[in-house]
Amino acid sequence: MTSQEQAKEQRRVDSVVHQITARIKDVTTDYAKARAEMKLVQENYSANTSVNYVELDDRIDTSADLQQQRALASRLIENEQIIKGQLDTYKDLGGSPYFGRIDIQDPGESGADRLYIGTASFTNEDQDFLVYDWRAPISSVYYNGTLGDVAYDTPGGQQLTTLKKKRQFLIAKGQIESMFDTNETVGDEMLQHVFGEQNDETMQNIVATIQREQNDIIRDTRSDLLVVQGVAGSGKTSAILQRIAFLLYHSRKELEADQIVLFSPNRLFSHYISDVLPSLGERNMRQVTLAEFLTQRLQGLDVETLFDRYEDEDKVTDVDRETRNFKESADYMHQVADYCQHLTQDHFKFNHIYFDGQIFFNKSEIEGIYNSLPSLQPADRFLRTKNALIKRLKYRIGEEAKSKWVNEEIDQMSDEQYHDLLGSKRLHEFQELDAEVAYIARKIVTKRLRVVYDAIYNNYFLDTYSQYADFMDQIDLPDNVDATAFQSSRDTFLQAIEFHKCPLVDTAPLLYLRDILTGGGQNHAMKHLFVDEMQDYTIAQLQYLHHAFPKANMTFLGDSEQACFVMLNRQRRC
């Protein structure tokens, strides 16, 4: 590369940096104005919240004003966040506006177009692109194309072009440190430099070093199940984080960051990658470990961790290991589903619902409700039982509201407490005083019996643990599983439950059984699920994740020795 050519490229870098700096100045001014406007609205909001709420007219006027200010504040917050995002992007581009250049010539054109690729798009005042986002369709030519005729996907279909030149840059603080032309995605010099810039605290932005195979993973929008294999250090995690950034860019009209969840190996790893997506111009997705997920879904139980299992691995016999392998298999999960679908009413296990240490709803009463219902799917029948209990609770609230203690509590209330219970109701809405008092009485009793409602709403009247034990009593064991060893595992499960613990091997089937019977436990809002270190997950756990996030496309990352498999008849790509 001649010094004259590098000087020419440096002049372009200087020009782009100058325009970015000017844009930063303008956006900084806009951001300051947005913050000042937001602060003024907040001050007005605080002043209005101190208005007298006792008089009816004051309450109505203040409520209308506050609703208008809330709507205004919401718009201003959104505007402020948009401007802040633009400012952060321009600041990132200021030191290193781009890392690649491609010269392409479309069919029928007399000359080549020169395009520069960076971590975000940047246009001049005439809306001409000075930098193209690395996730833009045309940018795939930089990663996948070799010199000559190439094709790339666009929203309008596949486009053909001729790649005349591919150039790579190392730009720091606005100065070109290195540049070279290549026919590959990235040269050794680029890799060594970028990897040398990484540190142990957080992963760096390495979109400049994406390889062709990684780019195929990153830009895949067709597969609903994608399995990425590779040994440690092969770049799986980097490619997946860049895939998330690409998906957010590609589907920005219908996909939000909080509709993506990443199951990471541990919290330390989550912290390690926490800065990657922001460096690519996107908000972080949700992150959770398997232990956190299981503990949250089994609240009240101390779930065995993978580390605990490893600690006790030397105590496991070959017979016990066969039992454990069976419990972690797809066959075991299929038998859970089959058990739930063919569950007869005499096998359904219910709990009492308690209030203040006394039985409020007896389990025999709950059984009576369930048995009186027509034959339906388990979840539908359970829901009808649930609704019947809520209806009976409301009746008992109405009866309890007539009690002497309720009237005495109303008499002892201050005006403020009374108005708090009245809530959004207006005094003129009641035709007589007795109706108003009856309304307050029901509010008092409803508040007191909230714990009963919560128990019904959260399905505590289903004895999930006894139900799971009943399932294990009826299991169809394969030939290689010892019946005595399996019975021992059942007893171990029940003993652990007595001490509010749960063996890791039983968590996925237990949750699966509970979800099928109650019709709950599914998150339909998540659109993408990523699992790192899939070799640490059992088939049963992966199958439960598919059940828990039924609308999500799934991407699994694992060691190269981890076999690819077809899961739940979903599309496979290895």
XYZ file of C-alpha atoms in Angstrom:
574
model
C 0.000 0.000 0.000
C 1.581 3.335 -1.078
C 1.932 6.233 1.324
C 0.057 8.367 -1.224
C -2.943 6.022 -1.053
C -2.894 6.019 2.761
C -2.695 9.816 2.818
C -5.754 9.940 0.575
C -7.654 7.628 2.911
C -6.517 9.662 5.911
C -7.983 12.815 4.357
C -11.321 11.049 4.093
C -11.088 9.906 7.729
C -10.344 13.507 8.757
C -13.371 14.731 6.816
C -15.716 12.132 8.307
C -14.427 12.696 11.837
C -14.882 16.448 11.382
C -18.530 15.939 10.370
C -19.107 13.521 13.255
C -17.622 16.045 15.688
C -19.962 18.733 14.360
C -22.901 16.349 14.695
C -21.884 15.561 18.297
C -21.921 19.271 19.080
C -25.426 19.700 17.638
C -26.819 16.606 19.341
C -25.235 17.612 22.668
C -27.174 20.879 22.461
C -30.380 18.987 21.639
C -29.766 16.638 24.553
C -29.270 19.539 26.981
C -32.552 21.099 25.795
C -34.388 17.782 26.186
C -33.086 17.332 29.729
C -34.037 20.899 30.670
C -37.543 20.407 29.284
C -37.875 17.125 31.156
C -36.715 18.758 34.394
C -39.330 21.524 34.018
C -42.130 18.983 33.538
C -40.953 17.038 36.605
C -40.985 20.206 38.709
C -44.548 21.007 37.582
C -45.594 17.441 38.287
C -44.169 17.616 41.833
C -45.959 20.917 42.454
C -49.327 19.534 41.308
C -49.107 16.383 43.422
C -49.291 18.548 46.535
C -52.703 19.967 45.583
C -55.572 19.415 48.071
C -57.325 16.091 47.360
C -60.198 16.521 49.819
C -62.503 18.658 47.655
C -64.107 16.826 44.750
C -63.506 19.565 42.144
C -59.836 19.788 43.129
C -59.442 16.044 42.741
C -60.990 16.030 39.261
C -58.968 18.990 37.957
C -55.710 17.717 39.472
C -56.245 14.226 38.080
C -56.739 15.599 34.557
C -53.645 17.792 34.835
C -51.526 14.926 36.121
C -52.654 12.616 33.326
C -51.634 15.212 30.745
C -48.265 15.725 32.439
C -47.642 11.977 32.666
C -48.273 11.639 28.922
C -45.989 14.604 28.214
C -43.282 13.229 30.516
C -43.462 9.854 28.785
C -42.932 11.447 25.379
C -40.071 13.595 26.676
C -38.355 10.622 28.306
C -38.560 8.664 25.070
C -37.197 11.643 23.113
C -34.375 12.122 25.622
C -33.405 8.441 25.369
C -33.376 8.581 21.562
C -31.117 11.642 21.566
C -28.849 10.053 24.210
C -28.536 6.934 22.032
C -27.591 9.045 19.008
C -25.012 10.946 21.040
C -23.404 7.733 22.335
C -23.267 6.315 18.802
C -21.583 9.396 17.365
C -19.061 9.469 20.202
C -18.150 5.852 19.478
C -17.735 6.636 15.785
C -15.638 9.741 16.469
C -12.440 7.845 17.237
C -12.881 5.032 14.723
C -15.572 5.833 12.154
C -15.165 2.636 10.103
C -13.028 -0.474 9.671
C -13.738 -1.646 6.121
C -14.265 -0.515 2.571
C -15.768 -2.305 -0.400
C -15.835 -1.133 -4.000
C -18.765 -2.655 -5.885
C -20.096 -2.259 -9.410
C -23.720 -3.154 -10.098
C -24.763 -4.669 -13.449
C -25.174 -1.989 -16.100
C -23.197 0.637 -14.167
C -20.134 2.225 -15.728
C -18.259 2.839 -12.486
C -17.827 1.337 -9.017
C -19.374 2.648 -5.795
C -17.118 2.983 -2.772
C -18.752 1.988 0.534
C -17.259 2.205 4.028
C -18.367 -0.204 6.801
C -18.473 0.691 10.507
C -20.257 -0.153 13.754
C -23.120 2.234 12.913
C -24.449 4.206 9.971
C -23.583 7.870 9.497
C -24.937 10.234 6.833
C -24.002 13.786 5.913
C -26.409 16.712 5.701
C -27.524 15.579 2.227
C -28.372 12.128 3.680
C -25.546 10.492 1.723
C -24.068 7.501 3.560
C -20.521 8.172 4.709
C -20.536 4.975 6.818
C -22.741 1.871 6.474
C -23.795 -0.130 9.519
C -22.080 -3.541 9.609
C -25.529 -5.166 9.872
C -26.930 -3.562 6.705
C -27.658 -6.029 3.859
C -24.961 -4.570 1.619
C -22.375 -5.022 4.401
C -22.652 -8.801 4.091
C -20.532 -8.442 0.938
C -17.646 -7.333 3.156
C -17.880 -10.507 5.250
C -18.929 -13.118 2.694
C -17.726 -11.861 -0.636
C -14.482 -12.527 -2.441
C -13.370 -10.411 -5.375
C -15.568 -10.989 -8.400
C -19.287 -11.528 -8.851
C -21.186 -11.787 -5.546
C -24.803 -11.849 -4.366
C -26.339 -10.468 -1.175
C -29.811 -10.629 0.353
C -32.018 -7.543 0.653
C -35.651 -7.068 1.747
C -36.511 -6.915 -1.963
C -34.734 -10.152 -2.830
C -31.246 -11.223 -3.824
C -29.076 -8.631 -5.538
C -26.055 -9.213 -7.782
C -22.959 -7.054 -7.904
C -19.233 -7.263 -8.629
C -16.778 -6.806 -5.748
C -13.802 -4.856 -7.103
C -11.893 -4.131 -3.893
C -11.975 -5.047 -0.214
C -9.908 -2.909 2.132
C -9.491 -3.093 5.899
C -8.482 -0.356 8.314
C -7.166 -0.012 11.830
C -8.235 3.472 12.933
C -7.643 4.810 16.442
C -8.266 8.352 17.655
C -8.973 9.415 14.090
C -5.650 8.159 12.706
C -5.132 5.236 10.338
C -2.656 2.906 12.030
C -2.818 0.261 9.350
C -4.679 -0.508 6.122
C -4.430 -3.261 3.532
C -6.382 -4.823 0.696
C -7.473 -8.431 0.964
C -9.610 -11.044 -0.722
C -10.613 -12.598 2.624
C -12.843 -11.298 5.407
C -10.009 -10.335 7.709
C -6.238 -10.640 7.642
C -3.886 -11.958 10.312
C -2.630 -8.459 11.062
C -6.155 -7.282 11.818
C -6.903 -10.271 14.050
C -3.703 -9.949 16.034
C -4.235 -6.243 16.587
C -7.891 -6.474 17.624
C -7.390 -9.511 19.856
C -4.400 -7.761 21.427
C -6.663 -4.838 22.285
C -8.982 -7.071 24.317
C -8.665 -7.254 28.086
C -9.832 -9.665 30.783
C -12.516 -7.387 32.196
C -14.929 -7.175 29.294
C -15.183 -8.360 25.702
C -14.359 -5.800 23.052
C -16.234 -4.879 19.913
C -14.803 -7.202 17.256
C -17.240 -6.841 14.361
C -14.242 -5.983 12.193
C -12.957 -9.555 12.584
C -16.099 -11.547 11.778
C -15.240 -14.615 9.695
C -17.404 -15.937 6.875
C -18.697 -18.900 8.936
C -19.528 -16.591 11.832
C -21.323 -14.228 9.470
C -23.576 -17.093 8.336
C -24.555 -17.623 11.967
C -25.003 -13.938 12.698
C -27.286 -13.233 9.726
C -29.396 -16.411 9.837
C -33.056 -15.378 9.984
C -34.591 -18.595 8.640
C -33.798 -21.272 11.237
C -36.031 -21.590 14.287
C -33.404 -23.844 15.886
C -29.731 -23.037 15.349
C -26.982 -25.146 16.966
C -23.530 -23.534 17.025
C -20.659 -25.898 17.798
C -17.070 -25.089 18.590
C -14.347 -25.574 21.155
C -13.601 -22.982 23.832
C -12.118 -19.823 22.309
C -13.534 -20.469 18.837
C -15.628 -17.274 18.905
C -19.062 -18.806 19.531
C -20.065 -16.284 22.179
C -18.821 -13.307 20.149
C -20.766 -14.496 17.112
C -23.933 -14.969 19.149
C -23.760 -11.519 20.725
C -23.255 -10.067 17.265
C -26.188 -12.205 16.090
C -28.365 -10.604 18.762
C -27.262 -7.144 17.628
C -28.007 -8.093 14.008
C -31.484 -9.445 14.864
C -32.334 -6.245 16.748
C -31.233 -4.225 13.716
C -32.834 -6.502 11.125
C -36.192 -6.781 12.940
C -36.161 -3.419 14.709
C -39.846 -2.740 13.958
C -41.088 -5.886 15.696
C -38.269 -6.975 18.039
C -37.176 -5.357 21.308
C -34.137 -6.218 23.436
C -36.366 -7.416 26.293
C -37.878 -10.020 23.944
C -34.536 -11.827 23.852
C -33.235 -13.933 26.728
C -29.753 -15.398 27.075
C -29.114 -18.287 29.444
C -25.510 -17.698 30.482
C -23.260 -20.089 32.451
C -22.934 -17.826 35.513
C -23.280 -14.244 36.727
C -19.563 -13.568 36.240
C -19.947 -14.404 32.564
C -23.004 -12.124 32.365
C -20.916 -9.246 33.703
C -18.090 -10.129 31.319
C -20.283 -9.647 28.235
C -22.405 -6.800 29.611
C -20.718 -4.086 27.524
C -20.752 -5.899 24.182
C -24.240 -5.063 22.920
C -24.030 -1.384 23.966
C -20.747 -1.200 22.006
C -22.689 -2.463 18.980
C -25.362 0.190 19.422
C -28.057 -1.946 21.091
C -29.619 -2.328 24.527
C -28.719 -5.442 26.481
C -31.008 -8.442 26.268
C -32.251 -10.214 29.370
C -29.730 -12.525 30.982
C -30.346 -15.323 33.458
C -28.586 -18.454 34.632
C -30.365 -21.799 34.679
C -30.107 -21.870 38.485
C -31.767 -18.437 38.756
C -34.508 -19.451 36.325
C -35.323 -22.682 38.175
C -35.175 -21.036 41.606
C -37.547 -18.280 40.478
C -40.025 -20.837 39.110
C -39.776 -23.013 42.212
C -40.045 -20.251 44.795
C -39.681 -21.561 48.321
C -37.394 -24.422 47.298
C -33.606 -24.568 47.455
C -32.764 -26.053 44.044
C -29.659 -28.225 43.788
C -26.986 -26.562 41.651
C -24.818 -28.113 38.971
C -21.821 -27.543 41.259
C -23.531 -29.477 44.072
C -24.078 -32.363 41.679
C -20.432 -32.399 40.610
C -19.382 -32.440 44.254
C -21.370 -35.632 44.863
C -20.607 -37.291 41.529
C -18.169 -39.819 43.027
C -20.966 -41.160 45.246
C -23.255 -42.016 42.329
C -23.417 -45.704 41.408
C -23.863 -46.988 37.872
C -27.419 -48.059 38.750
C -28.273 -44.599 40.086
C -26.693 -42.998 37.030
C -29.012 -44.982 34.745
C -31.974 -43.672 36.760
C -30.706 -40.124 36.493
C -30.093 -40.449 32.754
C -33.662 -41.642 32.302
C -35.061 -38.706 34.280
C -33.056 -36.341 32.085
C -34.288 -37.880 28.829
C -36.907 -36.828 26.298
C -38.768 -40.105 26.955
C -39.247 -39.138 30.605
C -40.660 -35.739 29.623
C -42.968 -37.374 27.087
C -44.286 -39.645 29.813
C -44.951 -36.579 32.002
C -47.088 -35.065 29.233
C -48.889 -38.368 28.639
C -49.600 -38.757 32.368
C -51.129 -35.270 32.560
C -53.325 -35.798 29.503
C -54.778 -39.063 30.836
C -54.992 -38.094 34.516
C -58.182 -39.372 36.137
C -59.975 -37.367 38.806
C -59.109 -39.823 41.574
C -55.400 -39.137 40.975
C -55.603 -35.346 41.148
C -53.843 -34.083 44.323
C -55.130 -30.976 46.128
C -54.030 -28.960 49.170
C -56.057 -27.146 51.815
C -56.060 -23.350 51.519
C -55.303 -21.784 54.893
C -56.007 -18.393 56.456
C -54.594 -17.418 59.858
C -53.638 -21.023 60.514
C -57.152 -22.311 59.877
C -58.511 -24.184 56.841
C -60.364 -21.698 54.657
C -61.058 -24.037 51.724
C -60.872 -27.731 52.525
C -59.231 -29.898 49.880
C -62.305 -32.147 49.886
C -64.352 -29.080 48.861
C -61.871 -28.369 46.067
C -62.013 -32.014 44.967
C -65.818 -31.758 44.888
C -65.643 -28.746 42.580
C -63.131 -30.451 40.288
C -65.054 -33.726 40.130
C -68.347 -31.953 39.337
C -66.885 -30.428 36.168
C -67.263 -32.058 32.733
C -64.379 -33.952 31.161
C -62.000 -31.340 29.698
C -58.328 -30.822 29.036
C -56.432 -30.749 32.392
C -55.605 -27.040 32.163
C -59.200 -26.061 31.248
C -60.669 -28.117 34.082
C -58.148 -26.674 36.519
C -58.988 -23.127 35.389
C -62.707 -23.731 35.973
C -61.921 -25.029 39.450
C -59.860 -21.918 40.073
C -62.665 -19.618 38.911
C -65.187 -21.483 41.092
C -62.956 -20.950 44.142
C -62.622 -17.233 43.383
C -66.400 -16.987 43.052
C -66.854 -18.670 46.445
C -64.235 -16.379 47.941
C -66.150 -13.325 46.711
C -69.347 -14.696 48.285
C -67.591 -15.191 51.622
C -66.147 -11.686 51.398
C -69.677 -10.355 50.976
C -70.857 -12.299 54.019
C -67.871 -11.312 56.149
C -68.361 -7.635 55.203
C -71.582 -7.684 57.280
C -69.681 -8.677 60.449
C -69.610 -6.441 63.498
C -65.805 -6.137 63.520
C -65.851 -4.564 60.055
C -68.249 -1.772 61.121
C -66.113 -1.125 64.185
C -63.009 -0.790 62.012
C -64.797 1.693 59.723
C -65.806 3.810 62.733
C -62.182 4.009 63.878
C -60.819 5.108 60.487
C -59.362 8.537 59.847
C -60.646 10.579 56.904
C -57.410 9.891 55.025
C -57.712 6.109 55.491
C -61.356 6.253 54.413
C -60.567 8.181 51.224
C -57.684 5.812 50.438
C -60.100 2.870 50.497
C -62.640 4.839 48.480
C -59.994 5.150 45.760
C -61.302 6.327 42.389
C -64.939 6.102 43.524
C -66.742 9.436 43.901
C -69.084 10.204 46.732
C -71.914 11.074 44.335
C -71.727 7.593 42.765
C -73.469 6.087 45.799
C -77.219 6.577 46.024
C -77.216 6.244 49.810
C -74.797 6.093 52.727
C -75.384 2.361 53.318
C -74.134 1.588 49.796
C -70.978 3.574 50.433
C -70.352 1.836 53.768
C -70.977 -1.570 52.171
C -68.415 -0.731 49.495
C -65.820 0.251 52.121
C -66.622 -2.897 54.148
C -65.962 -5.141 51.142
C -62.690 -3.329 50.499
C -61.602 -3.992 54.096
C -62.444 -7.686 53.976
C -60.978 -8.101 50.480
C -57.714 -6.596 51.694
C -57.655 -8.902 54.699
C -58.386 -12.018 52.631
C -55.918 -11.074 49.914
C -53.671 -13.932 51.031
C -56.452 -16.414 50.185
C -56.929 -14.879 46.754
C -53.169 -15.033 46.139
C -53.135 -18.707 47.119
C -55.872 -19.423 44.564
C -54.328 -17.220 41.878
C -50.886 -18.847 42.299
C -52.349 -22.383 42.194
C -51.242 -23.307 45.718
C -54.263 -25.573 46.060
C -52.598 -28.043 43.677
C -50.238 -30.382 45.548
C -47.600 -30.416 42.821
C -45.090 -32.491 44.770
C -47.550 -35.286 45.587
C -48.741 -35.159 41.988
C -45.191 -35.647 40.723
C -44.688 -38.532 43.162
C -47.919 -40.082 41.850
C -46.535 -39.790 38.336
C -43.353 -41.599 39.380
C -45.478 -44.384 40.867
C -47.052 -44.973 37.452
C -43.977 -44.555 35.274
C -43.174 -47.045 32.529
C -39.504 -47.825 33.181
C -37.137 -48.857 30.384
C -35.270 -52.150 30.739
C -31.976 -50.540 31.763
C -33.489 -48.719 34.783
C -33.685 -50.612 38.058
C -37.142 -50.350 39.686
C -35.711 -50.281 43.220
C -33.250 -47.528 42.320
C -36.023 -45.500 40.709
C -38.256 -45.925 43.777
C -35.348 -44.730 45.883
C -35.064 -41.599 43.720
C -38.783 -40.968 44.293
C -38.281 -41.223 48.065
C -35.234 -38.967 47.853
C -37.318 -36.349 46.057
C -40.052 -36.379 48.724
C -37.488 -36.255 51.529
C -35.825 -33.252 49.897
C -39.189 -31.502 49.584
C -39.731 -31.951 53.328
C -36.635 -29.796 53.842
C -37.703 -27.324 51.103
C -35.094 -28.619 48.671
C -35.362 -30.045 45.154
C -32.902 -32.317 43.312
C -31.733 -30.777 40.042
C -32.726 -33.881 38.075
C -36.392 -33.423 39.068
C -36.767 -29.683 38.407
C -37.576 -29.773 34.672
C -40.142 -32.632 34.803
C -41.699 -31.195 37.969
C -42.191 -27.782 36.353
C -43.400 -29.387 33.131
C -46.043 -31.379 35.013
C -47.189 -28.312 36.952
C -47.432 -26.176 33.817
C -49.457 -28.727 31.855
C -51.936 -29.266 34.683
C -52.386 -25.572 35.491
C -52.021 -24.109 32.002
C -49.334 -21.689 33.206
C -45.591 -21.195 33.102
C -45.307 -20.130 29.452
C -43.869 -16.844 28.228
C -45.284 -16.044 24.785
C -43.595 -12.621 24.581
C -40.041 -13.932 24.122
C -39.048 -14.183 20.462
C -35.467 -15.436 20.743
C -33.830 -17.752 23.273
C -30.062 -18.247 23.454
C -28.397 -20.975 25.534
C -24.643 -20.844 26.085
C -22.737 -24.007 27.082
C -25.589 -26.282 26.040
C -23.535 -29.343 26.983
C -24.258 -28.454 30.627
C -28.014 -28.827 30.023
C -29.966 -32.062 29.944
C -32.371 -32.914 27.143
C -35.221 -32.579 29.668
C -34.092 -29.063 30.616
C -33.783 -27.972 26.984
C -37.194 -29.444 26.251
C -38.669 -27.540 29.179
C -37.123 -24.289 27.923
C -38.834 -24.900 24.593
C -42.105 -25.399 26.476
C -41.560 -22.304 28.642
C -40.795 -20.067 25.620
C -43.008 -21.568 22.893
C -42.806 -18.603 20.479
C -39.039 -18.178 20.665
C -36.548 -19.161 17.991
C -33.730 -20.990 19.727
C -29.961 -20.743 19.361
C -27.756 -23.209 21.265
C -23.982 -22.906 21.721
C -21.872 -25.839 22.791
C -18.590 -27.669 22.646
C -17.764 -29.322 19.335
C -18.069 -32.749 20.956
C -21.703 -32.051 21.766
C -23.798 -33.952 19.239
C -26.344 -32.110 17.137
C -29.853 -33.398 17.623
C -33.322 -32.884 16.288
C -35.437 -31.485 19.128
C -39.192 -31.452 19.204
C -39.367 -31.796 15.407
C -37.995 -28.277 15.008
C -35.751 -27.254 12.097
C -32.082 -28.054 12.622
C -28.977 -26.310 11.418
C -25.506 -27.469 12.504
